[in-house]
Amino acid sequence: MSNIAGTFGLPSLDISWLDISTIPDDIKNSKLIEKHRCLPLCKRNNRLILATSNPNNLVALEEFQFSLGLHVEPIIVVQQALDKIIDKVLEADLDQLDISEDDENRLAGIDTDNSDDSDHTDVSADDAPVVVFINKLMTEAIRKGASDLHFEPYENQYRVRFRIDGMLSTITAPPQGLGPRISARIKVMAKLDIAERRLPQDGRIKLRVGNKKMVDFRVSVLPTLFGEKVVMRILDSSAANLNIDILGFSEQQKALYQQNLQRPQGMILVTGPTGSGKTVSLYTGLNILNTEERNISTAEDPVEINLPGINQVQIHPKAGLTFAGALRSFLRQDPDIVMVGEIRDLETAEIAVKAAQTGHMVMSTLHTNSAPETLTRLLNMGVPAYNIASSVSLIIAQRLGRKLCPNCKQPEQIPSIELLQAGFSHQQIDAGITLFKPKGCDNCNGGYKGRIGLYEMLTMTTEMAALIMDGGSALDLAKQAKKDGMVTLRQSALEKVIDGTTSLAEVNRVTSH
């Protein structure tokens, strides 16, 4: 840095100690800062002090001068330190984004008299407020930790909802007549056919946040009675924490999962409804197994989390690439571990079983309500009982429950009879348990903040294998699993209530007795 400063006769600065709050808002042009990786520091009279590592970048100097109307004076800094400060500035700008009344007023000012006409599907210059509005919603959703955005047209209203911690809540309600323009703008961003309003469409949007971070949005457009409903699923790889210690496993469950992951062959199945955290549980296991000595391949629809060192394949059914087809190819590529996003049909199930029986570890998901029901689901698909008994190693059924906010949760008094009906034992009640309920504060969403996994794990024992071979029902399999030591989903959830992690009301919402 000193060499460059001496060569050009310019001052230098150690920018690592800069307090970004001292930078005036009127000189922070985020687009130019991100484009040129230069940072305006302050202005003195008609001069702008600009931090840069390359004073030869005349284009950057001229653009800042033209944009701000000030004479630019560069000051030399180390680029690595500058990048860190710039990222902080851009993230701070993102945190300040919000859907304000001004935004809604600008939307209300758009002419919507002909918004139902098919000629108005294009996003024109008049729709600039719509473009800004959608961009703000997307960045606001990322900032708030939402998993989905819902754009919903109804007969007399239009609403936008975010799903945060598994619960939907209304964020804003733009003018109802803007529905076609909002859906058209999103379809343009997702490279979909804006003229097609009769059929469902699926696409993807990439949004840059900060310097290098890219966030994917999976877009689904569905024609409804009063217009097109659009749902955007946020696929933010950087937000996924694959640390097994924070998933919510008990010590016994964590040990069981890790033990089965280290087996040389077999099948681990994770089950539960959509949005129950199955993908994160699988990826956490893959992250543990991801070493130089192993060849790991995954077939997914879509690829939600990018893991370096793992061969990830995006399924394209329309192009002929199915889960079964990808799985067949994996077996010709000398795999050690194979992950299939979902077992949807008999063909995929049979190939997965074959792989598990021939020296491979196979991981996948199914949509079932409990671990024992997964076994009967495979039987109903047509997988022979002896193949299930010899290939399945571990089944994990899971749900996601909201965690109580630690700052505002408060004790809750519940009669003993209700606790017994909820599933608590006499021993637990007699020991004196303290339950908590949500209150709500500025740091949470209605008394809850974040989510945690609730699990039940079924291992394949000799007795369980014999019962499967004898054609046992789901009820018989569940009884045997309990004999083998399985802690049910409900029991696991009640443990989270006892330790104050969540409330009984939340457990009742996500699990059954």
Short mmCIF file of C-alpha atoms in Angstrom, two decimals:
data_model
loop_
_atom_site.label_atom_id
_atom_site.label_comp_id
_atom_site.label_asym_id
_atom_site.label_seq_id
_atom_site.Cartn_x
_atom_site.Cartn_y
_atom_site.Cartn_z
CA MET A 1 0.00 0.00 0.00
CA SER A 2 2.80 2.44 0.93
CA ASN A 3 4.53 1.72 -2.41
CA ILE A 4 1.40 2.58 -4.39
CA ALA A 5 0.78 5.69 -2.31
CA GLY A 6 4.38 6.82 -2.79
CA THR A 7 4.28 6.16 -6.53
CA PHE A 8 1.17 8.25 -7.07
CA GLY A 9 1.94 10.79 -4.36
CA LEU A 10 -1.34 10.05 -2.58
CA PRO A 11 -2.14 9.60 1.12
CA SER A 12 -2.81 6.10 2.53
CA LEU A 13 -5.12 4.91 5.28
CA ASP A 14 -5.61 1.83 7.48
CA ILE A 15 -9.33 1.37 6.84
CA SER A 16 -9.78 -1.69 9.06
CA TRP A 17 -10.71 0.53 12.02
CA LEU A 18 -13.32 2.58 10.15
CA ASP A 19 -16.71 3.05 11.83
CA ILE A 20 -19.18 2.78 8.94
CA SER A 21 -21.76 4.85 10.84
CA THR A 22 -19.56 7.91 10.20
CA ILE A 23 -20.10 7.68 6.43
CA PRO A 24 -22.81 10.18 5.38
CA ASP A 25 -25.83 8.57 3.76
CA ASP A 26 -25.90 11.08 0.89
CA ILE A 27 -22.59 9.82 -0.53
CA LYS A 28 -23.28 6.09 -0.22
CA ASN A 29 -24.15 4.93 -3.73
CA SER A 30 -24.51 1.17 -3.21
CA LYS A 31 -24.49 0.31 -6.92
CA LEU A 32 -21.22 2.15 -7.57
CA ILE A 33 -19.64 0.86 -4.36
CA GLU A 34 -20.44 -2.74 -5.31
CA LYS A 35 -19.51 -2.25 -8.96
CA HIS A 36 -16.09 -0.66 -8.45
CA ARG A 37 -15.24 -1.89 -4.92
CA CYS A 38 -14.43 1.69 -3.86
CA LEU A 39 -15.87 3.45 -0.82
CA PRO A 40 -16.71 7.14 -0.32
CA LEU A 41 -15.54 8.11 3.18
CA CYS A 42 -16.51 11.78 3.59
CA LYS A 43 -16.88 15.06 1.77
CA ARG A 44 -15.07 18.31 2.42
CA ASN A 45 -16.59 21.33 0.72
CA ASN A 46 -16.87 20.14 -2.91
CA ARG A 47 -14.37 17.27 -2.54
CA LEU A 48 -15.16 13.56 -2.07
CA ILE A 49 -12.60 11.40 -0.26
CA LEU A 50 -12.74 7.98 -1.96
CA ALA A 51 -11.02 4.88 -0.55
CA THR A 52 -9.52 2.72 -3.32
CA SER A 53 -6.65 0.33 -3.88
CA ASN A 54 -6.32 1.31 -7.54
CA PRO A 55 -6.09 5.04 -8.29
CA ASN A 56 -5.58 4.13 -11.97
CA ASN A 57 -9.24 3.10 -12.19
CA LEU A 58 -10.28 6.37 -13.87
CA VAL A 59 -13.71 4.97 -14.83
CA ALA A 60 -14.57 4.51 -11.15
CA LEU A 61 -13.33 8.00 -10.23
CA GLU A 62 -15.33 9.60 -13.05
CA GLU A 63 -18.54 7.70 -12.22
CA PHE A 64 -18.40 8.69 -8.56
CA GLN A 65 -17.67 12.30 -9.58
CA PHE A 66 -20.56 12.37 -12.05
CA SER A 67 -23.01 10.65 -9.67
CA LEU A 68 -22.27 12.78 -6.60
CA GLY A 69 -21.27 16.04 -8.27
CA LEU A 70 -18.07 16.29 -6.24
CA HIS A 71 -14.39 16.42 -7.15
CA VAL A 72 -12.95 13.00 -6.24
CA GLU A 73 -9.72 12.71 -4.23
CA PRO A 74 -8.56 9.08 -3.90
CA ILE A 75 -6.94 7.73 -0.75
CA ILE A 76 -5.01 4.44 -0.91
CA VAL A 77 -6.15 1.45 1.18
CA VAL A 78 -5.54 -2.32 1.21
CA GLN A 79 -8.18 -4.03 -0.96
CA GLN A 80 -8.70 -6.95 1.43
CA ALA A 81 -9.54 -4.62 4.32
CA LEU A 82 -11.64 -2.46 1.99
CA ASP A 83 -13.71 -5.44 0.86
CA LYS A 84 -14.60 -6.27 4.47
CA ILE A 85 -15.75 -2.70 5.15
CA ILE A 86 -17.71 -2.54 1.88
CA ASP A 87 -19.53 -5.77 2.75
CA LYS A 88 -20.50 -4.26 6.13
CA VAL A 89 -21.81 -1.12 4.40
CA LEU A 90 -23.87 -3.10 1.88
CA GLU A 91 -25.26 -5.42 4.58
CA ALA A 92 -26.21 -2.40 6.69
CA ASP A 93 -28.07 -0.92 3.72
CA LEU A 94 -29.89 -4.25 3.29
CA ASP A 95 -30.89 -4.26 6.98
CA GLN A 96 -32.50 -0.84 6.58
CA LEU A 97 -34.80 -1.98 3.79
CA ASP A 98 -38.43 -2.14 4.79
CA ILE A 99 -41.80 -1.97 3.15
CA SER A 100 -42.88 1.55 3.99
CA GLU A 101 -46.06 3.52 3.47
CA ASP A 102 -44.29 5.48 0.74
CA ASP A 103 -43.77 2.29 -1.24
CA GLU A 104 -47.44 1.40 -0.95
CA ASN A 105 -48.46 4.96 -1.88
CA ARG A 106 -46.31 4.81 -5.02
CA LEU A 107 -47.96 1.51 -5.92
CA ALA A 108 -51.38 3.00 -5.32
CA GLY A 109 -50.53 5.75 -7.80
CA ILE A 110 -50.14 3.32 -10.72
CA ASP A 111 -53.01 3.24 -13.19
CA THR A 112 -54.75 -0.14 -12.84
CA ASP A 113 -57.85 0.48 -14.95
CA ASN A 114 -56.75 -1.98 -17.64
CA SER A 115 -54.70 -4.31 -15.48
CA ASP A 116 -56.86 -7.29 -16.43
CA ASP A 117 -56.17 -6.79 -20.13
CA SER A 118 -53.72 -9.28 -21.57
CA ASP A 119 -51.94 -6.41 -23.36
CA HIS A 120 -50.69 -5.18 -20.00
CA THR A 121 -48.59 -8.17 -19.01
CA ASP A 122 -45.36 -6.41 -20.00
CA VAL A 123 -43.48 -4.56 -17.31
CA SER A 124 -43.09 -1.06 -18.72
CA ALA A 125 -41.40 2.09 -17.48
CA ASP A 126 -44.61 2.95 -15.63
CA ASP A 127 -44.04 -0.17 -13.49
CA ALA A 128 -40.76 1.02 -11.96
CA PRO A 129 -42.43 1.18 -8.52
CA VAL A 130 -43.47 -2.48 -8.98
CA VAL A 131 -39.87 -3.45 -9.75
CA VAL A 132 -38.58 -1.64 -6.65
CA PHE A 133 -41.40 -3.07 -4.55
CA ILE A 134 -40.63 -6.70 -5.50
CA ASN A 135 -36.88 -6.24 -5.00
CA LYS A 136 -37.53 -4.82 -1.55
CA LEU A 137 -39.81 -7.71 -0.66
CA MET A 138 -37.17 -10.25 -1.68
CA THR A 139 -34.40 -8.57 0.32
CA GLU A 140 -36.72 -8.02 3.28
CA ALA A 141 -37.62 -11.73 3.23
CA ILE A 142 -33.94 -12.66 3.38
CA ARG A 143 -33.32 -10.20 6.22
CA LYS A 144 -36.22 -11.56 8.26
CA GLY A 145 -35.23 -15.19 7.71
CA ALA A 146 -38.37 -16.12 5.75
CA SER A 147 -38.49 -19.43 3.92
CA ASP A 148 -41.25 -18.53 1.44
CA LEU A 149 -43.00 -15.50 -0.08
CA HIS A 150 -46.65 -15.79 -1.16
CA PHE A 151 -48.19 -13.34 -3.67
CA GLU A 152 -51.94 -13.98 -3.56
CA PRO A 153 -54.75 -12.47 -5.69
CA TYR A 154 -58.32 -12.55 -4.39
CA GLU A 155 -61.59 -11.07 -5.62
CA ASN A 156 -61.35 -7.85 -3.59
CA GLN A 157 -57.79 -7.77 -2.32
CA TYR A 158 -54.19 -8.71 -3.02
CA ARG A 159 -51.86 -9.72 -0.22
CA VAL A 160 -48.22 -10.67 0.27
CA ARG A 161 -47.29 -13.08 3.05
CA PHE A 162 -43.97 -14.35 4.41
CA ARG A 163 -43.50 -17.75 6.03
CA ILE A 164 -41.23 -17.20 9.03
CA ASP A 165 -40.48 -20.05 11.44
CA GLY A 166 -43.10 -22.13 9.67
CA MET A 167 -45.95 -19.63 10.11
CA LEU A 168 -47.44 -17.37 7.44
CA SER A 169 -48.14 -13.71 8.22
CA THR A 170 -49.31 -10.83 6.03
CA ILE A 171 -46.55 -8.33 5.22
CA THR A 172 -48.34 -5.91 2.92
CA ALA A 173 -51.46 -5.53 0.77
CA PRO A 174 -50.76 -3.65 -2.48
CA PRO A 175 -53.65 -2.48 -4.70
CA GLN A 176 -55.65 -5.44 -5.93
CA GLY A 177 -55.46 -4.35 -9.57
CA LEU A 178 -51.67 -4.66 -9.60
CA GLY A 179 -51.74 -8.44 -9.40
CA PRO A 180 -51.07 -9.06 -13.12
CA ARG A 181 -48.16 -6.62 -13.16
CA ILE A 182 -46.60 -8.12 -10.05
CA SER A 183 -46.83 -11.67 -11.41
CA ALA A 184 -45.55 -10.48 -14.82
CA ARG A 185 -42.51 -8.84 -13.23
CA ILE A 186 -41.68 -11.98 -11.24
CA LYS A 187 -42.08 -14.14 -14.36
CA VAL A 188 -39.68 -11.87 -16.24
CA MET A 189 -37.13 -12.25 -13.43
CA ALA A 190 -37.59 -16.04 -13.46
CA LYS A 191 -37.36 -16.20 -17.29
CA LEU A 192 -40.89 -17.59 -17.63
CA ASP A 193 -43.50 -17.00 -20.35
CA ILE A 194 -45.36 -13.85 -19.27
CA ALA A 195 -48.06 -14.42 -21.90
CA GLU A 196 -48.98 -17.84 -20.48
CA ARG A 197 -51.58 -17.42 -17.73
CA ARG A 198 -53.50 -20.69 -18.07
CA LEU A 199 -50.86 -23.23 -17.01
CA PRO A 200 -48.59 -23.55 -13.95
CA GLN A 201 -44.96 -22.55 -14.47
CA ASP A 202 -41.77 -23.07 -12.47
CA GLY A 203 -38.55 -21.10 -12.59
CA ARG A 204 -35.66 -19.70 -10.58
CA ILE A 205 -34.30 -16.27 -9.69
CA LYS A 206 -30.80 -15.46 -8.49
CA LEU A 207 -30.42 -12.41 -6.26
CA ARG A 208 -27.03 -10.98 -5.35
CA VAL A 209 -26.69 -9.88 -1.73
CA GLY A 210 -23.50 -8.10 -0.70
CA ASN A 211 -20.25 -8.80 -2.53
CA LYS A 212 -20.27 -12.50 -3.39
CA LYS A 213 -23.35 -14.00 -1.76
CA MET A 214 -25.99 -15.29 -4.18
CA VAL A 215 -29.44 -16.34 -2.99
CA ASP A 216 -31.66 -18.57 -5.14
CA PHE A 217 -35.44 -18.21 -5.26
CA ARG A 218 -37.47 -21.14 -6.58
CA VAL A 219 -40.57 -19.66 -8.25
CA SER A 220 -43.90 -21.41 -8.72
CA VAL A 221 -46.72 -19.69 -10.62
CA LEU A 222 -50.24 -21.13 -10.36
CA PRO A 223 -53.37 -19.83 -12.15
CA THR A 224 -56.20 -19.28 -9.67
CA LEU A 225 -59.75 -17.97 -9.94
CA PHE A 226 -58.73 -14.31 -9.58
CA GLY A 227 -55.25 -14.29 -11.09
CA GLU A 228 -51.89 -15.94 -10.73
CA LYS A 229 -50.64 -16.92 -7.31
CA VAL A 230 -46.85 -16.83 -7.05
CA VAL A 231 -44.85 -18.61 -4.36
CA MET A 232 -41.11 -18.00 -4.02
CA ARG A 233 -39.08 -20.49 -1.95
CA ILE A 234 -35.79 -19.05 -0.68
CA LEU A 235 -32.87 -21.44 -1.18
CA ASP A 236 -30.11 -19.75 0.81
CA SER A 237 -27.18 -22.15 1.15
CA SER A 238 -25.26 -19.79 3.42
CA ALA A 239 -28.13 -19.70 5.92
CA ALA A 240 -28.12 -23.46 6.46
CA ASN A 241 -26.23 -24.50 9.57
CA LEU A 242 -25.13 -28.14 9.21
CA ASN A 243 -23.92 -28.53 12.79
CA ILE A 244 -25.44 -31.71 14.22
CA ASP A 245 -25.39 -30.25 17.73
CA ILE A 246 -28.01 -27.60 16.94
CA LEU A 247 -30.55 -29.75 15.05
CA GLY A 248 -32.40 -30.80 18.20
CA PHE A 249 -31.31 -34.43 18.58
CA SER A 250 -31.14 -35.84 22.08
CA GLU A 251 -27.74 -37.30 22.98
CA GLN A 252 -29.10 -40.80 22.36
CA GLN A 253 -30.55 -39.82 18.96
CA LYS A 254 -27.37 -38.03 17.91
CA ALA A 255 -25.25 -41.06 18.80
CA LEU A 256 -27.64 -43.34 16.89
CA TYR A 257 -27.50 -41.17 13.76
CA GLN A 258 -23.71 -40.93 13.82
CA GLN A 259 -23.37 -44.66 14.43
CA ASN A 260 -25.50 -45.51 11.40
CA LEU A 261 -23.72 -42.96 9.23
CA GLN A 262 -20.47 -44.83 9.76
CA ARG A 263 -21.87 -48.14 8.59
CA PRO A 264 -20.29 -49.38 5.33
CA GLN A 265 -23.68 -50.05 3.75
CA GLY A 266 -27.40 -49.75 4.36
CA MET A 267 -30.18 -47.22 3.98
CA ILE A 268 -31.02 -44.19 6.12
CA LEU A 269 -34.47 -42.73 5.46
CA VAL A 270 -35.69 -39.35 6.72
CA THR A 271 -39.46 -38.87 6.67
CA GLY A 272 -41.96 -36.14 7.35
CA PRO A 273 -44.15 -33.58 5.57
CA THR A 274 -42.86 -30.85 3.28
CA GLY A 275 -40.99 -28.18 5.22
CA SER A 276 -40.12 -30.41 8.17
CA GLY A 277 -36.34 -30.05 7.80
CA LYS A 278 -35.58 -33.38 6.11
CA THR A 279 -33.08 -31.84 3.70
CA VAL A 280 -31.04 -30.21 6.46
CA SER A 281 -30.93 -33.49 8.41
CA LEU A 282 -29.67 -35.34 5.34
CA TYR A 283 -27.13 -32.67 4.47
CA THR A 284 -25.83 -32.65 8.03
CA GLY A 285 -25.13 -36.37 7.68
CA LEU A 286 -23.50 -35.84 4.27
CA ASN A 287 -21.37 -33.06 5.74
CA ILE A 288 -20.07 -35.48 8.38
CA LEU A 289 -19.30 -38.11 5.72
CA ASN A 290 -17.77 -35.63 3.26
CA THR A 291 -14.09 -36.62 3.35
CA GLU A 292 -11.46 -37.01 0.65
CA GLU A 293 -11.64 -40.81 0.88
CA ARG A 294 -15.33 -41.01 -0.08
CA ASN A 295 -17.13 -40.55 -3.38
CA ILE A 296 -20.53 -38.98 -2.62
CA SER A 297 -23.23 -38.31 -5.24
CA THR A 298 -26.69 -36.79 -4.79
CA ALA A 299 -29.77 -36.56 -7.02
CA GLU A 300 -32.05 -33.71 -5.96
CA ASP A 301 -35.04 -31.69 -7.11
CA PRO A 302 -33.98 -28.96 -6.59
CA VAL A 303 -30.41 -28.74 -5.31
CA GLU A 304 -31.01 -26.57 -2.24
CA ILE A 305 -27.60 -26.45 -0.59
CA ASN A 306 -24.28 -26.43 -2.41
CA LEU A 307 -21.70 -28.66 -0.70
CA PRO A 308 -18.14 -28.55 -2.09
CA GLY A 309 -16.69 -32.04 -2.52
CA ILE A 310 -20.06 -33.66 -3.27
CA ASN A 311 -21.29 -34.45 -6.80
CA GLN A 312 -24.79 -32.93 -6.91
CA VAL A 313 -27.16 -33.64 -9.79
CA GLN A 314 -30.28 -31.58 -10.56
CA ILE A 315 -33.19 -33.77 -11.67
CA HIS A 316 -34.91 -32.79 -14.95
CA PRO A 317 -37.92 -35.11 -15.46
CA LYS A 318 -39.02 -33.28 -18.65
CA ALA A 319 -35.58 -33.93 -20.17
CA GLY A 320 -35.71 -37.57 -19.10
CA LEU A 321 -33.40 -37.32 -16.07
CA THR A 322 -35.32 -38.90 -13.19
CA PHE A 323 -34.29 -40.01 -9.71
CA ALA A 324 -34.14 -43.61 -10.94
CA GLY A 325 -32.07 -42.67 -13.98
CA ALA A 326 -29.59 -40.64 -11.90
CA LEU A 327 -29.33 -43.45 -9.37
CA ARG A 328 -28.50 -45.98 -12.10
CA SER A 329 -25.73 -43.70 -13.35
CA PHE A 330 -24.35 -43.22 -9.83
CA LEU A 331 -23.90 -46.98 -9.46
CA ARG A 332 -21.64 -46.97 -12.53
CA GLN A 333 -19.49 -44.18 -11.04
CA ASP A 334 -17.84 -46.08 -8.16
CA PRO A 335 -19.86 -44.44 -5.35
CA ASP A 336 -19.42 -44.87 -1.61
CA ILE A 337 -22.46 -42.84 -0.53
CA VAL A 338 -25.55 -41.98 -2.57
CA MET A 339 -28.27 -39.52 -1.62
CA VAL A 340 -31.61 -39.54 -3.47
CA GLY A 341 -33.78 -36.50 -2.83
CA GLU A 342 -36.99 -38.53 -2.56
CA ILE A 343 -38.17 -42.08 -3.17
CA ARG A 344 -41.33 -41.45 -5.17
CA ASP A 345 -41.92 -44.73 -7.01
CA LEU A 346 -41.15 -48.45 -7.05
CA GLU A 347 -38.40 -48.11 -9.65
CA THR A 348 -36.40 -45.66 -7.53
CA ALA A 349 -37.04 -47.72 -4.38
CA GLU A 350 -35.81 -50.94 -6.01
CA ILE A 351 -32.59 -49.36 -7.28
CA ALA A 352 -31.96 -47.72 -3.88
CA VAL A 353 -32.47 -51.06 -2.10
CA LYS A 354 -30.15 -52.79 -4.55
CA ALA A 355 -27.48 -50.14 -3.92
CA ALA A 356 -27.83 -50.54 -0.14
CA GLN A 357 -27.43 -54.31 -0.48
CA THR A 358 -24.29 -54.10 -2.62
CA GLY A 359 -21.96 -52.17 -0.37
CA HIS A 360 -23.24 -48.60 -0.59
CA MET A 361 -24.68 -46.22 1.98
CA VAL A 362 -27.95 -44.80 0.62
CA MET A 363 -29.74 -41.79 2.11
CA SER A 364 -33.18 -40.57 1.04
CA THR A 365 -36.54 -39.15 2.11
CA LEU A 366 -40.18 -40.23 2.01
CA HIS A 367 -43.42 -38.49 2.91
CA THR A 368 -44.85 -40.47 5.83
CA ASN A 369 -46.18 -39.45 9.24
CA SER A 370 -44.06 -41.71 11.43
CA ALA A 371 -41.02 -43.97 11.30
CA PRO A 372 -42.97 -47.28 11.48
CA GLU A 373 -45.34 -46.10 8.72
CA THR A 374 -42.32 -45.75 6.43
CA LEU A 375 -41.86 -49.52 6.43
CA THR A 376 -45.47 -50.13 5.40
CA ARG A 377 -45.16 -47.38 2.77
CA LEU A 378 -42.26 -49.26 1.16
CA LEU A 379 -44.26 -52.50 1.30
CA ASN A 380 -47.24 -50.78 -0.32
CA MET A 381 -44.96 -49.48 -3.08
CA GLY A 382 -44.17 -53.09 -3.91
CA VAL A 383 -40.72 -53.50 -2.36
CA PRO A 384 -40.40 -57.13 -1.14
CA ALA A 385 -40.35 -57.52 2.64
CA TYR A 386 -37.00 -59.36 2.63
CA ASN A 387 -35.39 -56.46 0.73
CA ILE A 388 -36.66 -53.93 3.28
CA ALA A 389 -35.50 -56.04 6.21
CA SER A 390 -32.02 -56.48 4.77
CA SER A 391 -31.39 -52.95 3.49
CA VAL A 392 -32.99 -50.37 5.84
CA SER A 393 -30.71 -49.41 8.74
CA LEU A 394 -32.34 -46.34 10.29
CA ILE A 395 -35.55 -44.36 9.82
CA ILE A 396 -35.86 -40.82 11.18
CA ALA A 397 -39.29 -39.18 11.35
CA GLN A 398 -39.21 -35.48 12.11
CA ARG A 399 -41.07 -32.20 12.49
CA LEU A 400 -39.96 -28.63 13.10
CA GLY A 401 -41.30 -26.79 16.14
CA ARG A 402 -40.89 -23.12 16.95
CA LYS A 403 -38.55 -22.26 19.80
CA LEU A 404 -39.68 -19.94 22.57
CA CYS A 405 -37.96 -16.58 22.64
CA PRO A 406 -35.50 -16.73 25.58
CA ASN A 407 -35.95 -13.00 26.26
CA CYS A 408 -39.69 -12.96 26.89
CA LYS A 409 -40.97 -16.50 27.59
CA GLN A 410 -42.89 -16.78 30.82
CA PRO A 411 -43.99 -19.64 33.12
CA GLU A 412 -47.33 -21.30 32.42
CA GLN A 413 -49.52 -23.10 34.94
CA ILE A 414 -51.34 -26.15 33.51
CA PRO A 415 -53.48 -28.52 35.63
CA SER A 416 -52.02 -31.99 36.22
CA ILE A 417 -54.96 -33.70 34.50
CA GLU A 418 -54.24 -31.76 31.32
CA LEU A 419 -50.55 -32.64 31.54
CA LEU A 420 -51.45 -36.34 31.80
CA GLN A 421 -53.76 -36.03 28.80
CA ALA A 422 -50.96 -34.31 26.88
CA GLY A 423 -48.71 -37.30 27.40
CA PHE A 424 -46.57 -36.43 30.42
CA SER A 425 -45.95 -39.29 32.85
CA HIS A 426 -46.87 -39.28 36.56
CA GLN A 427 -43.15 -39.36 37.37
CA GLN A 428 -42.50 -36.23 35.31
CA ILE A 429 -45.41 -34.37 36.88
CA ASP A 430 -44.51 -35.46 40.41
CA ALA A 431 -40.92 -34.30 39.85
CA GLY A 432 -42.25 -30.77 39.42
CA ILE A 433 -41.87 -29.51 35.88
CA THR A 434 -42.02 -25.85 34.83
CA LEU A 435 -43.65 -25.13 31.50
CA PHE A 436 -43.33 -21.89 29.56
CA LYS A 437 -45.55 -20.00 27.14
CA PRO A 438 -44.89 -17.26 24.57
CA LYS A 439 -45.35 -13.58 25.35
CA GLY A 440 -43.84 -11.54 22.51
CA CYS A 441 -41.21 -8.81 22.34
CA ASP A 442 -39.22 -6.74 19.85
CA ASN A 443 -36.73 -9.58 19.34
CA CYS A 444 -39.15 -12.31 18.23
CA ASN A 445 -42.27 -13.22 16.27
CA GLY A 446 -45.15 -13.49 18.72
CA GLY A 447 -43.04 -15.07 21.44
CA TYR A 448 -41.14 -17.51 19.19
CA LYS A 449 -37.75 -17.18 17.54
CA GLY A 450 -36.21 -19.88 15.37
CA ARG A 451 -37.13 -23.55 15.08
CA ILE A 452 -35.80 -26.85 16.35
CA GLY A 453 -36.18 -30.42 15.16
CA LEU A 454 -38.38 -33.02 16.87
CA TYR A 455 -37.43 -36.61 16.05
CA GLU A 456 -38.22 -40.28 16.41
CA MET A 457 -35.72 -42.91 15.29
CA LEU A 458 -36.41 -46.52 14.36
CA THR A 459 -33.51 -48.93 14.00
CA MET A 460 -33.75 -52.25 12.20
CA THR A 461 -33.42 -54.93 14.88
CA THR A 462 -33.63 -58.69 14.41
CA GLU A 463 -37.14 -58.69 15.92
CA MET A 464 -38.26 -55.85 13.65
CA ALA A 465 -36.90 -57.62 10.57
CA ALA A 466 -38.73 -60.82 11.53
CA LEU A 467 -41.98 -58.90 12.03
CA ILE A 468 -41.67 -57.29 8.59
CA MET A 469 -41.09 -60.72 7.03
CA ASP A 470 -44.20 -62.01 8.81
CA GLY A 471 -46.32 -59.21 7.30
CA GLY A 472 -46.83 -57.15 10.47
CA SER A 473 -49.12 -54.12 10.28
CA ALA A 474 -48.06 -50.52 10.95
CA LEU A 475 -49.51 -50.84 14.46
CA ASP A 476 -47.52 -54.03 15.11
CA LEU A 477 -44.35 -52.37 13.80
CA ALA A 478 -44.92 -49.33 16.04
CA LYS A 479 -45.35 -51.57 19.13
CA GLN A 480 -42.16 -53.44 18.29
CA ALA A 481 -40.26 -50.20 17.76
CA LYS A 482 -41.24 -49.03 21.25
CA LYS A 483 -40.10 -52.38 22.67
CA ASP A 484 -36.79 -51.82 20.91
CA GLY A 485 -36.43 -48.48 22.70
CA MET A 486 -37.78 -45.99 20.16
CA VAL A 487 -38.71 -42.61 21.66
CA THR A 488 -41.80 -41.45 19.79
CA LEU A 489 -42.10 -38.07 18.11
CA ARG A 490 -44.56 -36.94 20.78
CA GLN A 491 -42.29 -38.01 23.64
CA SER A 492 -39.33 -36.30 22.04
CA ALA A 493 -41.38 -33.11 21.67
CA LEU A 494 -42.53 -33.19 25.30
CA GLU A 495 -38.88 -33.36 26.38
CA LYS A 496 -38.40 -30.03 24.59
CA VAL A 497 -41.34 -28.64 26.56
CA ILE A 498 -39.83 -29.79 29.87
CA ASP A 499 -36.47 -28.17 29.16
CA GLY A 500 -38.17 -24.88 28.21
CA THR A 501 -37.22 -24.95 24.52
CA THR A 502 -40.81 -24.78 23.27
CA SER A 503 -44.38 -24.61 24.55
CA LEU A 504 -47.03 -27.29 24.94
CA ALA A 505 -49.28 -25.36 22.53
CA GLU A 506 -46.58 -25.54 19.83
CA VAL A 507 -46.08 -29.27 20.42
CA ASN A 508 -49.83 -29.82 20.10
CA ARG A 509 -49.72 -27.91 16.81
CA VAL A 510 -47.02 -30.01 15.16
CA THR A 511 -47.49 -33.48 16.69
CA SER A 512 -50.39 -35.79 17.50
CA HIS A 513 -50.99 -37.73 20.71
#
